[in-house]
PDB file of C-alpha atoms in Angstrom:
ATOM      1  CA  MET A  39       0.000   0.000   0.000  1.00 49.00           C
ATOM      2  CA  ARG A  40       1.269   3.464  -0.851  1.00 55.00           C
ATOM      3  CA  TYR A  41       0.435   6.535   1.128  1.00 53.00           C
ATOM      4  CA  ALA A  42      -0.806   9.740  -0.389  1.00 58.00           C
ATOM      5  CA  GLN A  43       1.260  12.879  -0.002  1.00 58.00           C
ATOM      6  CA  GLY A  44       1.914  13.400   3.718  1.00 56.00           C
ATOM      7  CA  GLY A  45       2.646   9.795   4.629  1.00 58.00           C
ATOM      8  CA  GLY A  46      -0.874   8.963   5.768  1.00 59.00           C
ATOM      9  CA  LEU A  47      -0.789  11.442   8.634  1.00 58.00           C
ATOM     10  CA  THR A  48      -3.921  13.108   9.907  1.00 68.00           C
ATOM     11  CA  THR A  49      -4.105  16.887   9.569  1.00 72.00           C
ATOM     12  CA  GLU A  50      -3.037  17.301  13.200  1.00 77.00           C
ATOM     13  CA  ARG A  51       0.122  15.183  12.878  1.00 80.00           C
ATOM     14  CA  PRO A  52       1.997  17.599  10.581  1.00 82.00           C
ATOM     15  CA  ARG A  53       1.152  20.451  12.968  1.00 84.00           C
ATOM     16  CA  LEU A  54       2.553  18.447  15.878  1.00 87.00           C
ATOM     17  CA  ARG A  55       5.701  17.757  13.875  1.00 87.00           C
ATOM     18  CA  GLU A  56       6.089  21.492  13.135  1.00 87.00           C
ATOM     19  CA  ARG A  57       5.569  22.390  16.798  1.00 90.00           C
ATOM     20  CA  ARG A  58       8.342  19.964  17.708  1.00 92.00           C
ATOM     21  CA  ARG A  59      10.659  21.516  15.119  1.00 91.00           C
ATOM     22  CA  TYR A  60       9.901  24.999  16.428  1.00 89.00           C
ATOM     23  CA  GLU A  61      10.533  23.957  20.032  1.00 93.00           C
ATOM     24  CA  ALA A  62      13.766  22.262  18.991  1.00 93.00           C
ATOM     25  CA  GLY A  63      14.903  25.501  17.315  1.00 90.00           C
ATOM     26  CA  GLU A  64      14.360  27.437  20.529  1.00 91.00           C
ATOM     27  CA  ARG A  65      16.356  24.834  22.413  1.00 94.00           C
ATOM     28  CA  PHE A  66      19.197  24.894  19.865  1.00 93.00           C
ATOM     29  CA  ALA A  67      19.485  28.620  20.544  1.00 91.00           C
ATOM     30  CA  ARG A  68      19.876  27.849  24.262  1.00 94.00           C
ATOM     31  CA  GLY A  69      22.657  25.366  23.495  1.00 95.00           C
ATOM     32  CA  GLU A  70      20.869  22.187  24.567  1.00 97.00           C
ATOM     33  CA  LYS A  71      22.214  18.826  23.425  1.00 97.00           C
ATOM     34  CA  THR A  72      20.616  16.807  20.641  1.00 97.00           C
ATOM     35  CA  THR A  73      20.022  13.726  22.797  1.00 98.00           C
ATOM     36  CA  VAL A  74      18.244  15.722  25.506  1.00 98.00           C
ATOM     37  CA  ILE A  75      15.979  17.457  22.979  1.00 97.00           C
ATOM     38  CA  ALA A  76      15.185  14.169  21.226  1.00 97.00           C
ATOM     39  CA  LYS A  77      14.255  12.455  24.483  1.00 97.00           C
ATOM     40  CA  ASP A  78      12.017  15.327  25.609  1.00 97.00           C
ATOM     41  CA  LEU A  79      10.244  15.538  22.224  1.00 95.00           C
ATOM     42  CA  TRP A  80       9.817  11.756  21.937  1.00 93.00           C
ATOM     43  CA  VAL A  81      11.772  11.456  18.696  1.00 94.00           C
ATOM     44  CA  SER A  82      15.064   9.816  17.775  1.00 95.00           C
ATOM     45  CA  ASP A  83      18.307  11.760  17.489  1.00 97.00           C
ATOM     46  CA  ARG A  84      18.274  11.650  13.680  1.00 96.00           C
ATOM     47  CA  PRO A  85      15.404  14.123  13.053  1.00 94.00           C
ATOM     48  CA  VAL A  86      16.782  16.451  15.721  1.00 95.00           C
ATOM     49  CA  GLU A  87      20.162  16.386  13.964  1.00 95.00           C
ATOM     50  CA  ARG A  88      18.426  17.285  10.663  1.00 93.00           C
ATOM     51  CA  TRP A  89      16.509  20.098  12.344  1.00 92.00           C
ATOM     52  CA  ARG A  90      19.719  21.394  13.942  1.00 93.00           C
ATOM     53  CA  ARG A  91      21.455  21.409  10.551  1.00 92.00           C
ATOM     54  CA  ALA A  92      18.525  23.345   9.028  1.00 90.00           C
ATOM     55  CA  TRP A  93      18.569  25.740  11.979  1.00 90.00           C
ATOM     56  CA  ARG A  94      22.297  26.416  11.515  1.00 90.00           C
ATOM     57  CA  GLU A  95      21.810  27.034   7.796  1.00 89.00           C
ATOM     58  CA  GLY A  96      19.151  29.665   8.238  1.00 86.00           C
ATOM     59  CA  GLY A  97      16.807  28.917  11.046  1.00 70.00           C
ATOM     60  CA  ILE A  98      13.593  27.022  11.360  1.00 68.00           C
ATOM     61  CA  GLU A  99      10.701  28.890   9.812  1.00 66.00           C
ATOM     62  CA  VAL A 100       7.538  29.064  11.883  1.00 57.00           C
ATOM     63  CA  PRO A 101       4.465  28.286   9.774  1.00 55.00           C
ATOM     64  CA  PRO A 102       1.567  30.783   9.869  1.00 55.00           C
ATOM     65  CA  GLY A 103      -0.741  30.186  12.825  1.00 56.00           C
ATOM     66  CA  LEU A 104       1.884  28.252  14.756  1.00 50.00           C
ATOM     67  CA  SER A 105       3.253  30.188  17.675  1.00 49.00           C
ATOM     68  CA  PRO A 106       4.746  29.112  20.988  1.00 50.00           C
ATOM     69  CA  LYS A 107       1.276  29.597  22.528  1.00 49.00           C
ATOM     70  CA  ALA A 108      -0.503  27.497  19.873  1.00 44.00           C
ATOM     71  CA  GLY A 109      -0.418  24.241  21.612  1.00 44.00           C
TER      72      GLY A 109
END
């Protein structure tokens, strides 16, 4: 079975993923370690490493309607 665009996630799942990325970006700025962030966000180290790389290259963009208070 193949998933449609979005990997079969409900509409809320991508928003949760973006909230995690945003929170990770704030924590990168504070100098927190990848393993600590991954554990707290319930993800493996690999996505946090990708997010950190993106953050270093220009930051993590916050999607419209997603703010630190939105969740």
